[in-house]
Short mmCIF file of C-alpha atoms and ligand atoms in Angstrom, two decimals:
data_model
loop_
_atom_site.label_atom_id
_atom_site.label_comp_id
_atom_site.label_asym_id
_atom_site.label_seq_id
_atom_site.Cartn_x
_atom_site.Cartn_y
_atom_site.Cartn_z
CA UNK A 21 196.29 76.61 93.96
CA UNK A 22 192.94 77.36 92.06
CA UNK A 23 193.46 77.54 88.58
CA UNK A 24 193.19 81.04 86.64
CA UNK A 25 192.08 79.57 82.90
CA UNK A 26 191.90 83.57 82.06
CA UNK A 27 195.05 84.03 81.96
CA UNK A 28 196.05 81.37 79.40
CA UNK A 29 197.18 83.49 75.87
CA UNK A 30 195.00 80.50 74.51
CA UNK A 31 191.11 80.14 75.91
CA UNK A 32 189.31 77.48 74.07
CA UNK A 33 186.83 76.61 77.09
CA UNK A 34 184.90 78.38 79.68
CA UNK A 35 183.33 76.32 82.12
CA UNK A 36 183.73 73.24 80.43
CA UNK A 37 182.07 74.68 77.34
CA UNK A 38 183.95 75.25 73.62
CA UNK A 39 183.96 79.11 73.22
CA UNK A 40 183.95 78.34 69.68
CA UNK A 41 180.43 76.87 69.90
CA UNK A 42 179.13 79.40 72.35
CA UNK A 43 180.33 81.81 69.73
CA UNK A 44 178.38 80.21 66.87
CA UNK A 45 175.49 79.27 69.00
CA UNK A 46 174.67 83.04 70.53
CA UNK A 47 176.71 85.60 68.37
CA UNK A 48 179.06 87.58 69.59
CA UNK A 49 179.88 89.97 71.46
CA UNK A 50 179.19 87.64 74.02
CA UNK A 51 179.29 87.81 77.81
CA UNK A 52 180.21 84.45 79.34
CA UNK A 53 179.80 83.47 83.07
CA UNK A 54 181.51 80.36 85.04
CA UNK A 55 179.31 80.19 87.89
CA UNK A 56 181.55 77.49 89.30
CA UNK A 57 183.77 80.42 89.95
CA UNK A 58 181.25 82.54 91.54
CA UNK A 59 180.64 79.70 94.01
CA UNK A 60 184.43 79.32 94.56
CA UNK A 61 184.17 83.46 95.80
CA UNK A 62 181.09 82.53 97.78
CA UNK A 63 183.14 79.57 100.01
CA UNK A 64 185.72 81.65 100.67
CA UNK A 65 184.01 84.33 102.07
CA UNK A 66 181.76 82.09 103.95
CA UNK A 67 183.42 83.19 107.18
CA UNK A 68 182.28 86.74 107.06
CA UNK A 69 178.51 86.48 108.85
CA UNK A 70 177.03 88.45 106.44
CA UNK A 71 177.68 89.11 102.56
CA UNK A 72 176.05 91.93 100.65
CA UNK A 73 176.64 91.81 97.17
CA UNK A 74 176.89 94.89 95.24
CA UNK A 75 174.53 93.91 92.50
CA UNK A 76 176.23 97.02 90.62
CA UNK A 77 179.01 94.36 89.42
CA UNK A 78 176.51 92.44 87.53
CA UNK A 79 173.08 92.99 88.40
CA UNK A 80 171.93 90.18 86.05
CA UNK A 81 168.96 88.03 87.65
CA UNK A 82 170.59 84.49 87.28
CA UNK A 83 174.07 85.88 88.53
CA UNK A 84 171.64 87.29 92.21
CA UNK A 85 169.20 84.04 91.75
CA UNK A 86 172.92 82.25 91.99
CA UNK A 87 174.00 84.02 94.81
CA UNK A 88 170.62 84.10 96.70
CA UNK A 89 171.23 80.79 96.67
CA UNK A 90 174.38 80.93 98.86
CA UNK A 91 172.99 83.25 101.40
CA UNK A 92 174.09 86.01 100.04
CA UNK A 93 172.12 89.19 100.35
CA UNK A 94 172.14 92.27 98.54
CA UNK A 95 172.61 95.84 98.01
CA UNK A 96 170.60 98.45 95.73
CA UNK A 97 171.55 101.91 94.76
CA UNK A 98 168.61 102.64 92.77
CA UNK A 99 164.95 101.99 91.83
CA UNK A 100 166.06 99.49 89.20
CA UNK A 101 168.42 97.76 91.29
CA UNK A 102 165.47 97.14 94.29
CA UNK A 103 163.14 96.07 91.52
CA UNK A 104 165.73 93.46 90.71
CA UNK A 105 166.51 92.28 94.02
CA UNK A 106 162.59 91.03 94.62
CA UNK A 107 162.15 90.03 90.76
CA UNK A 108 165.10 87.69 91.79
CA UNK A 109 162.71 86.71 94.94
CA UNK A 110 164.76 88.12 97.86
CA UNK A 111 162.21 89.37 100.72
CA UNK A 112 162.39 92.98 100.89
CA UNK A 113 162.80 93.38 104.81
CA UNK A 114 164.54 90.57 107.54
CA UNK A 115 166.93 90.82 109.73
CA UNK A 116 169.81 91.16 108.68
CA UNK A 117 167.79 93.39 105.80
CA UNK A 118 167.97 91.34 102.63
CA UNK A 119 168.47 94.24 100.93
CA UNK A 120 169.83 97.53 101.78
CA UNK A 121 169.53 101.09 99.67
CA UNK A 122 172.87 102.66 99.82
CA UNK A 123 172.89 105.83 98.09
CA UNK A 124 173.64 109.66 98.60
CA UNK A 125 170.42 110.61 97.01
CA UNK A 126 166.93 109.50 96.88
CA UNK A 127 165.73 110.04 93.58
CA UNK A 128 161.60 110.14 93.58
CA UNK A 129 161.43 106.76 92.34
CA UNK A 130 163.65 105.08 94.19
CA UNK A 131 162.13 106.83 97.33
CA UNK A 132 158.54 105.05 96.20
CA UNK A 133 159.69 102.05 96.25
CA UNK A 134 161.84 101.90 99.27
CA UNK A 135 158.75 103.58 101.22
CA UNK A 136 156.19 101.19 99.77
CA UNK A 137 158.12 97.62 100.52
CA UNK A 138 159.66 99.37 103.47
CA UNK A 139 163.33 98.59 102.47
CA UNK A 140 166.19 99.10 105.04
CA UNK A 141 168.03 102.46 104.06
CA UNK A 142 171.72 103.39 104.31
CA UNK A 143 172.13 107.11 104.50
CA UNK A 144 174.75 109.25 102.55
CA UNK A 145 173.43 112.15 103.27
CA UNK A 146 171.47 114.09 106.08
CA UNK A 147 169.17 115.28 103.52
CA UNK A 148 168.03 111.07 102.81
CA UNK A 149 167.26 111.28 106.60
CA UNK A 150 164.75 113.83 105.85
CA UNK A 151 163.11 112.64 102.96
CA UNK A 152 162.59 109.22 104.51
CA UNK A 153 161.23 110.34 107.85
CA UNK A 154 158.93 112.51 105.56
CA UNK A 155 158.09 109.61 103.49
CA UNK A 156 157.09 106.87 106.24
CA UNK A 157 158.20 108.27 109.28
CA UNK A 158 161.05 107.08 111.81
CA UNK A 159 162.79 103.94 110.98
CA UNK A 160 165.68 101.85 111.52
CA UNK A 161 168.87 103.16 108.97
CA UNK A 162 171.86 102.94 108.57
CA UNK A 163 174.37 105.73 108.44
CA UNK A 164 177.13 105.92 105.51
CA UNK A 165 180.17 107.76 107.00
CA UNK A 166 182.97 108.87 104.84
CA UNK A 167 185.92 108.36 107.14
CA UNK A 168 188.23 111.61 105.54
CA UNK A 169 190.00 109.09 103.34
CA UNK A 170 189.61 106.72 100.75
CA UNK A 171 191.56 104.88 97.81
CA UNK A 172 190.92 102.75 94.77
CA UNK A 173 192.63 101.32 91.96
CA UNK A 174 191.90 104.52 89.95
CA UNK A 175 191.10 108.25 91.08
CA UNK A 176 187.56 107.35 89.57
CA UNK A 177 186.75 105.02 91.90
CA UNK A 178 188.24 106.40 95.21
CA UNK A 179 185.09 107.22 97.43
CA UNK A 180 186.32 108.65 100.60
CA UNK A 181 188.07 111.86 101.62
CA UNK A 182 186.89 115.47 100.58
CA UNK A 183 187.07 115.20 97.12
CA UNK A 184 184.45 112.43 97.11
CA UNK A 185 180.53 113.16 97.32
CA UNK A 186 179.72 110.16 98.99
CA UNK A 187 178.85 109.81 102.70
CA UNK A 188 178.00 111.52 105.26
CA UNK A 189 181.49 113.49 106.70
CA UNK A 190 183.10 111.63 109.62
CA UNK A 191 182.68 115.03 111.67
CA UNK A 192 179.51 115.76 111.12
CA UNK A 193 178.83 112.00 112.55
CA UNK A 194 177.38 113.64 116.34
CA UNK A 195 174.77 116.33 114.04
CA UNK A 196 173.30 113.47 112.22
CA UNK A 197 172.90 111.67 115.21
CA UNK A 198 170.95 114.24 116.79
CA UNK A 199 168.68 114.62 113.57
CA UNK A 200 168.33 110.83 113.41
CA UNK A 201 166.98 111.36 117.02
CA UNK A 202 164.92 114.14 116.08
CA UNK A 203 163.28 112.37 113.15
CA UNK A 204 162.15 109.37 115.13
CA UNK A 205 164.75 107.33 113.29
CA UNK A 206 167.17 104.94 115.05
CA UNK A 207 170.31 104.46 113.68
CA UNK A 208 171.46 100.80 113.82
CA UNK A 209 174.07 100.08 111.69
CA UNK A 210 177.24 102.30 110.29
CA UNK A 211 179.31 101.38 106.68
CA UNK A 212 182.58 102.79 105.30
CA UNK A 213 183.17 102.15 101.95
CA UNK A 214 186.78 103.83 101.17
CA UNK A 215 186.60 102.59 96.98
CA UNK A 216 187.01 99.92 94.96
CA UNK A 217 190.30 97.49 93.88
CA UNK A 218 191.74 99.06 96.75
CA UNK A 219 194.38 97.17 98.87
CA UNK A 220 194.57 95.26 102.06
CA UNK A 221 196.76 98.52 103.83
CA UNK A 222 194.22 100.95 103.37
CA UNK A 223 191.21 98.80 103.83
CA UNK A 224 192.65 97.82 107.43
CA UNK A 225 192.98 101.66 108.11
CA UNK A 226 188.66 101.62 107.46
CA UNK A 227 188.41 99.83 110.96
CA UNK A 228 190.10 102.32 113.00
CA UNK A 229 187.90 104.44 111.82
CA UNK A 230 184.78 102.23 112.17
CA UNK A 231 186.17 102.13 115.78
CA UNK A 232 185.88 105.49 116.71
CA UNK A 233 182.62 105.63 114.58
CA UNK A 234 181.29 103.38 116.73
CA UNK A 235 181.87 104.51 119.98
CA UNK A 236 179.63 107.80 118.63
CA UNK A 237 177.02 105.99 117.26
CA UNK A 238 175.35 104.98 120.16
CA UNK A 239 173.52 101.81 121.99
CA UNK A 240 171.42 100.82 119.31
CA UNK A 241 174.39 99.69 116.97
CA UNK A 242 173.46 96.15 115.65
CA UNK A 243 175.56 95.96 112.95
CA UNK A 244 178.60 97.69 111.31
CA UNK A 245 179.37 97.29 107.32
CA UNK A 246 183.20 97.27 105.89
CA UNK A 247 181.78 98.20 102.55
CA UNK A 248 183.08 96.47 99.49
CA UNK A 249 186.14 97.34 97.11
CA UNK A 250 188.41 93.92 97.72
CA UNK A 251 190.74 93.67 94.94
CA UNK A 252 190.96 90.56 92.56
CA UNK A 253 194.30 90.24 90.70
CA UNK A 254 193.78 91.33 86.74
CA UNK A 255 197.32 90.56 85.89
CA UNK A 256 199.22 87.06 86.52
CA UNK A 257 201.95 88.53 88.70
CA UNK A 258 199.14 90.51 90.94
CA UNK A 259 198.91 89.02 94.80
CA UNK A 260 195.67 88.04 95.66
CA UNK A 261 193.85 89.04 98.62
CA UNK A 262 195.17 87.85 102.36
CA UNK A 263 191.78 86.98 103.00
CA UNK A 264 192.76 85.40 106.45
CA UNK A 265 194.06 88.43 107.36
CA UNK A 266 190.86 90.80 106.21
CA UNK A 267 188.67 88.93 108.01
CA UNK A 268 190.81 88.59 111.10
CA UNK A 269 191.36 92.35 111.49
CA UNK A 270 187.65 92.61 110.60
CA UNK A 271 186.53 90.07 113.36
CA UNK A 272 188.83 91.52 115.75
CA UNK A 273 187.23 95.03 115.05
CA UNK A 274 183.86 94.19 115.36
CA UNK A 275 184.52 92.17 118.58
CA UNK A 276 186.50 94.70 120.28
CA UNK A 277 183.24 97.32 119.57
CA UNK A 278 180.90 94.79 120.75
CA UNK A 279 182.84 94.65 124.28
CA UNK A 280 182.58 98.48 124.23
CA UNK A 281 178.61 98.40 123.38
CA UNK A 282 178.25 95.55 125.37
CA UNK A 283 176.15 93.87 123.10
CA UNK A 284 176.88 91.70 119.70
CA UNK A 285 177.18 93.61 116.48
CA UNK A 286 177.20 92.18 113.08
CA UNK A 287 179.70 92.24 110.50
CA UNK A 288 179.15 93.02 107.21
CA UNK A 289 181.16 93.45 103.82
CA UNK A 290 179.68 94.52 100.67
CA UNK A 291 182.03 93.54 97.58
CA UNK A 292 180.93 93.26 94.14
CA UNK A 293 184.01 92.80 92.26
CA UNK A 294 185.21 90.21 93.91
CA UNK A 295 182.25 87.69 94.08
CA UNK A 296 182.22 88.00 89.98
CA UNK A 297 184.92 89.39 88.20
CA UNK A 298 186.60 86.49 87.64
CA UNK A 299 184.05 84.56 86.55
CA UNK A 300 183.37 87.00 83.32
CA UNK A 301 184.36 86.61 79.84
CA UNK A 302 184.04 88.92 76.92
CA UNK A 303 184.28 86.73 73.71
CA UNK A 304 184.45 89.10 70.49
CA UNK A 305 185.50 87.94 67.13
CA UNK A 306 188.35 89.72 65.22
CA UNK A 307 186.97 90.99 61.97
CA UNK A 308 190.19 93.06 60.72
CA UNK A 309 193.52 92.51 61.09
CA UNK A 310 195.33 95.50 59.95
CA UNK A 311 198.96 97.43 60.25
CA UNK A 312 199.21 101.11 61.02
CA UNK A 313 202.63 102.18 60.73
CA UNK A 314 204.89 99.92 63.12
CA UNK A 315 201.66 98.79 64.55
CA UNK A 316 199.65 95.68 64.34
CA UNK A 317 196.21 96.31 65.10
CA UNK A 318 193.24 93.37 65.82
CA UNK A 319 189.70 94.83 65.59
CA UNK A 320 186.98 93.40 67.00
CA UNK A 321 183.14 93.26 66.94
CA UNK A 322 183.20 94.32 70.93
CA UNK A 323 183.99 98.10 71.91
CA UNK A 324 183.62 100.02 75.04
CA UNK A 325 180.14 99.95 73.96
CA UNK A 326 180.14 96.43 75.92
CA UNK A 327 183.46 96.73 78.31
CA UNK A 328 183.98 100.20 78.83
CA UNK A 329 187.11 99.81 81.83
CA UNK A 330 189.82 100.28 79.36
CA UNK A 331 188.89 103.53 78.19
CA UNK A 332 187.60 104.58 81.43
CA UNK A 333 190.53 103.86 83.36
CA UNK A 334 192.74 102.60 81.37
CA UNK A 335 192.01 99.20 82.85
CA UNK A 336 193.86 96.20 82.54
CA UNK A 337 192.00 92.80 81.43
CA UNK A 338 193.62 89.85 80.35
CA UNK A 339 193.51 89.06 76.54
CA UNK A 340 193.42 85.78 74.80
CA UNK A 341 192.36 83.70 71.74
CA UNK A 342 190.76 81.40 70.63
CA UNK A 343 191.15 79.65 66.99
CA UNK A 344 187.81 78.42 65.35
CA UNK A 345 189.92 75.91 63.76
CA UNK A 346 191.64 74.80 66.36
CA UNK A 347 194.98 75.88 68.52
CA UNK A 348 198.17 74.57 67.28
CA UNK A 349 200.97 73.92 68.79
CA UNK A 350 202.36 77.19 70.48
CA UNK A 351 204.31 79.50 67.84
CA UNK A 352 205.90 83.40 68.45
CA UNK A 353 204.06 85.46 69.76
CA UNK A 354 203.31 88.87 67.80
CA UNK A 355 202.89 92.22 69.63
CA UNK A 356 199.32 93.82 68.77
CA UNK A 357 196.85 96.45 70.11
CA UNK A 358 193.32 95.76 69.88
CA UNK A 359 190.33 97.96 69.56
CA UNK A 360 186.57 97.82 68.64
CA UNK A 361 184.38 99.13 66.24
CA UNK A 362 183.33 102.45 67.47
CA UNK A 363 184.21 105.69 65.62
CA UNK A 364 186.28 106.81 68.21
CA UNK A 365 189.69 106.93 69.00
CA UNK A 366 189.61 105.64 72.79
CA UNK A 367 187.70 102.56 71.52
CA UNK A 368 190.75 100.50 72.39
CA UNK A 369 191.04 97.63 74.58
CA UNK A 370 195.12 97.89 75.51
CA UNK A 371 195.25 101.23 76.61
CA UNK A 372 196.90 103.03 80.02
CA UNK A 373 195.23 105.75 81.68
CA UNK A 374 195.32 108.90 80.00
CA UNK A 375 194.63 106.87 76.94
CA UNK A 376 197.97 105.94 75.20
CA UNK A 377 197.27 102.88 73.38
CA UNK A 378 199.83 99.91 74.16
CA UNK A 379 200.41 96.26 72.88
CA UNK A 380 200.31 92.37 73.90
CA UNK A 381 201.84 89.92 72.88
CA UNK A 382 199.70 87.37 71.22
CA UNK A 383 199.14 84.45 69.65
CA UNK A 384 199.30 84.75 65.54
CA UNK A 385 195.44 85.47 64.77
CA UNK A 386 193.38 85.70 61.74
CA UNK A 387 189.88 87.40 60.43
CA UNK A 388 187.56 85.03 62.00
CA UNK A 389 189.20 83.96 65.53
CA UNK A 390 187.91 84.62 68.79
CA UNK A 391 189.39 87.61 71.54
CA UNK A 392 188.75 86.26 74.90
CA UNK A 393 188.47 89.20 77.33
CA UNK A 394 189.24 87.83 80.55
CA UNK A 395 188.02 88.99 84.58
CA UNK A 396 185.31 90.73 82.61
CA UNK A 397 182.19 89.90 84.93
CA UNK A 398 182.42 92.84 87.13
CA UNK A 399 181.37 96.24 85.58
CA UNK A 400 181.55 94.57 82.63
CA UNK A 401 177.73 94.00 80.75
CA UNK A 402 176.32 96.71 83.37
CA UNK A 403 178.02 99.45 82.13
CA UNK A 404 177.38 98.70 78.48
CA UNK A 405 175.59 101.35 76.30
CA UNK A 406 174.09 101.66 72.81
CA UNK A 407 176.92 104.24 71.42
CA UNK A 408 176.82 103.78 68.28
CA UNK A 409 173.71 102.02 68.02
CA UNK A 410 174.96 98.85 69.18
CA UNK A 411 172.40 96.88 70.65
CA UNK A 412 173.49 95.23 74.64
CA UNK A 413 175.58 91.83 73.99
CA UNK A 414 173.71 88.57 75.17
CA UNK A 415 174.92 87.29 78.21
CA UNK A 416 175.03 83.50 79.23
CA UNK A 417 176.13 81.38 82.66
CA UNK A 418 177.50 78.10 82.55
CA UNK A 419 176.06 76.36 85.60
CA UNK A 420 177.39 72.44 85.96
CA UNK A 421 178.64 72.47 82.01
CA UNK A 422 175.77 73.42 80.61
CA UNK A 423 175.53 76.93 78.78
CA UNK A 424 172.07 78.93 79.42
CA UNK A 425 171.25 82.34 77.65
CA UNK A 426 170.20 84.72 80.60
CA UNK A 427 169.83 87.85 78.75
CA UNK A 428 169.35 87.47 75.04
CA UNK A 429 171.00 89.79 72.67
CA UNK A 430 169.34 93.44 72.45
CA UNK A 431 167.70 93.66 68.97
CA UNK A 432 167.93 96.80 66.79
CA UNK A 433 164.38 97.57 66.56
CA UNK A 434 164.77 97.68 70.49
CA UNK A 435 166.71 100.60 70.18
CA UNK A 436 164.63 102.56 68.45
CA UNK A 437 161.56 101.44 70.52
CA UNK A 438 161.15 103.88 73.05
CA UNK A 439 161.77 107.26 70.62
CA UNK A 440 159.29 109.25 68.70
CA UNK A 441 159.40 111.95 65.58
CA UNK A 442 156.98 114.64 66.42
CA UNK A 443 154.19 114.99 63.61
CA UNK A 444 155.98 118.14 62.34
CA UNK A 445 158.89 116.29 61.50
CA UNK A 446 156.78 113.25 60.52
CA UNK A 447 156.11 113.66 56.99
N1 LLP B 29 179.73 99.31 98.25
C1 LLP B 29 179.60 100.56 97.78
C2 LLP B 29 178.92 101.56 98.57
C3 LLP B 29 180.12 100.88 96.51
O1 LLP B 29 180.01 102.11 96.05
C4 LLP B 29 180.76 99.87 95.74
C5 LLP B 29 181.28 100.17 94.41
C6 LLP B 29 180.85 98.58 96.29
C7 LLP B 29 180.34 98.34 97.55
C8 LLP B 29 181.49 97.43 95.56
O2 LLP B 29 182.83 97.67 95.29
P1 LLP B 29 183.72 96.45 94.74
O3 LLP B 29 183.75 95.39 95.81
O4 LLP B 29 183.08 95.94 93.52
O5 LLP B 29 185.04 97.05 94.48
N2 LLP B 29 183.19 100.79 87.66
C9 LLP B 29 184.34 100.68 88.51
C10 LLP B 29 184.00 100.34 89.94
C11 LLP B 29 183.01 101.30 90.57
C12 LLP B 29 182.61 100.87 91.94
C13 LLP B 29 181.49 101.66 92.48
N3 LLP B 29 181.12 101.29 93.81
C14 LLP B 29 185.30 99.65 87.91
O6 LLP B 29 185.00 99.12 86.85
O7 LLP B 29 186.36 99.39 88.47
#
């Protein structure tokens, strides 16, 4: 069995590479990336014909120069994410599409760009239908249907049944045909995305649906799209995914709609998580060590300015350390809650949803030593912000043992760079 370094309670290397010297060489907070790991995720899902990467994950353009080099393509959900995908030299049409817009919206700039590089669309809502045929006319799209359920590891990231916005509603499937007919478009692929760290039950009930999807969609069906969401274990005692059995049911699926088409459809999944989250470190350093009450608290120079899943969903990640003078030899472990630096109560790395802050147990730390943030590479850097003023961490990919910066650490005259006191205000 593969090796899981992340959840040691001691991480001295990532990739090969002392964390203590990528700490002193690029400051921390620091985002860390074993791309040996993101080519393990890209084998084993070599099986599935086609794999679109949710760049959302980690949009960073060495992580989508990596995977364009393993045949992945992509998805984009907005005008940054397109510009991304040909910055990191993907072709912006092919068959199958290199990449794909998946959104519910068009916003005006997104629109431009999809319309000028003619990028394959997948619809969320009738009203994208319209705006595209208005835009360039008829094309080729792709519907996103919202089956009438959905599931994820949090409410927050469930994104199917009526309380979700996204997709088109599985019974108004027949209307938007018509309308796709109407507008000169032809609708040639259909994707389900139920939500994300889901589980292997509910993603199996997506291709039922995608059956009976299918059999509506019509004659010019090339290819049909599982979405994305598959789950990668964040705790040591969490099953991994039966990836033999995803795929089968998936195969099985798309062969059994082909035979009703009677011609060969594609399959597609879309994950993000799971191509990169467990390639992802946070590396902080503890700069207090302090007791509040009962309570042994480690603070660190990372927040949810940098890793904001705790305190959105009271996400689990893996915590561990690493001495800058070395590990010795294993002694008790000490329960302790860690948080950042952010003037704010939620800024708290071991926390359950609904925000009640929790504890590890750890190794004995001091001011100085390193917190190791573990399956940190998906939704991890992307959703950073500059709360607080805190500039973006730097972000760096170990490729072969060798550490490279890819995205340098945001400077604090950056922050400042794009804001302006009117002259009333300027004296
Ligand atoms: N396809 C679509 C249409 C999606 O909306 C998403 C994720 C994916 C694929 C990829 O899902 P994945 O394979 O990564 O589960 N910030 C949250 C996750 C939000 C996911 C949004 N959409 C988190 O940190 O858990």
């Amino acid at each position: 069995m593969e090796t899981r370094p992340w959840f040691s309670p001691l991480v001295e290397h990532i990739g090969g590479v002392s964390v203590a010297e990528l700490a002193e060489r690029f400051g921390t907070p620091l985002y860390v990336y074993d791309a040996e790991v993101i080519l393990r995720r890209c084998e084993q899902l070599r099986r599935f014909p086609v794999v679109r990467y949710a760049q959302k994950a980690c949009s960073n353009l060495a992580i989508l120069r990596l995977l364009r080099s393993q045949g992945v393509v992509l998805d984009a959900v907005s005008a940054g994410e397109i510009v991304r995908a040909l910055q990191a030299g993907y072709p912006a049409q092919g068959d199958p599409p290199p990449v794909v817009y998946t959104a519910d919206i068009f916003d005006r700039p997104a629109l431009e760009l999809v319309a000028r590089h003619g990028i394959h669309v997948n619809c969320g809502s009738a009203d994208m239908m319209d705006q595209l045929a208005e835009a360039v006319g008829g094309q080729e799209i792709t519907l996103r249907i919202n089956p009438g359920f959905g599931h994820g590891h949090s409410q927050k990231t469930n994104t199917g049944g009526p309380q979700s916005k996204h997709g088109i509603w599985h019974e108004q499937l027949p209307e938007c045909l018509k309308q796709a007919e109407r507008l000169g478009h032809r609708v040639v692929g259909l994707h389900v995305h139920i939500g994300s760290g889901t589980d292997l039950e509910h993603l199996a009930q997506v291709c039922q649906a995608m059956e009976q999807l299918a059999g509506q969609a019509g004659p010019h069906l090339r290819s049909i799209s599982a979405g994305g969401g598959l789950p990668v274990p964040y705790r040591p005692e969490e099953p991994e995914l039966d990836l033999d059995r995803y795929h089968q049911l998936w195969e099985q699926t798309r062969d059994r709609i082909s035979r009703q088409l009677g011609h060969p459809v594609q399959l597609e999944i879309e994950p993000g998580r799971f191509l990169v989250a467990e390639s992802g470190y946070l590396v902080a350093e503890i700069r207090a060590v302090k007791r509040q009450g009962e309570r042994t608290f480690w603070l660190v120079d990372a927040g949810f300015n940098d890793l904001a899943r705790p305190v959105m969903y009271g996400a689990y990640h893996p915590l561990s350390l690493c001495r800058r003078n070395g590990n010795p030899a294993p002694e008790p472990l000490v329960e302790v809650s860690v948080g950042g630096p952010l003037c704010e109560s939620g800024d708290i790395f071991t926390q359950e949803e609904g925000g009640y802050v929790v504890s590890r147990p750890m190794p004995q730390a001091q001011v100085g030593d390193l917190l190791v943030v573990g399956v940190a590479g998906a939704y991890g850097s992307v959703m950073g912000s500059n709360y607080n003023s805190k500039p973006l961490a730097a972000e760096v990919l170990v490729l072969e043992g060798t550490p490279y910066l890819i995205r340098r650490r945001q400077e604090l005259e950056e922050l400042l760079a794009n804001e302006q006191v009117p002259p009333p205000l300027a004296q």
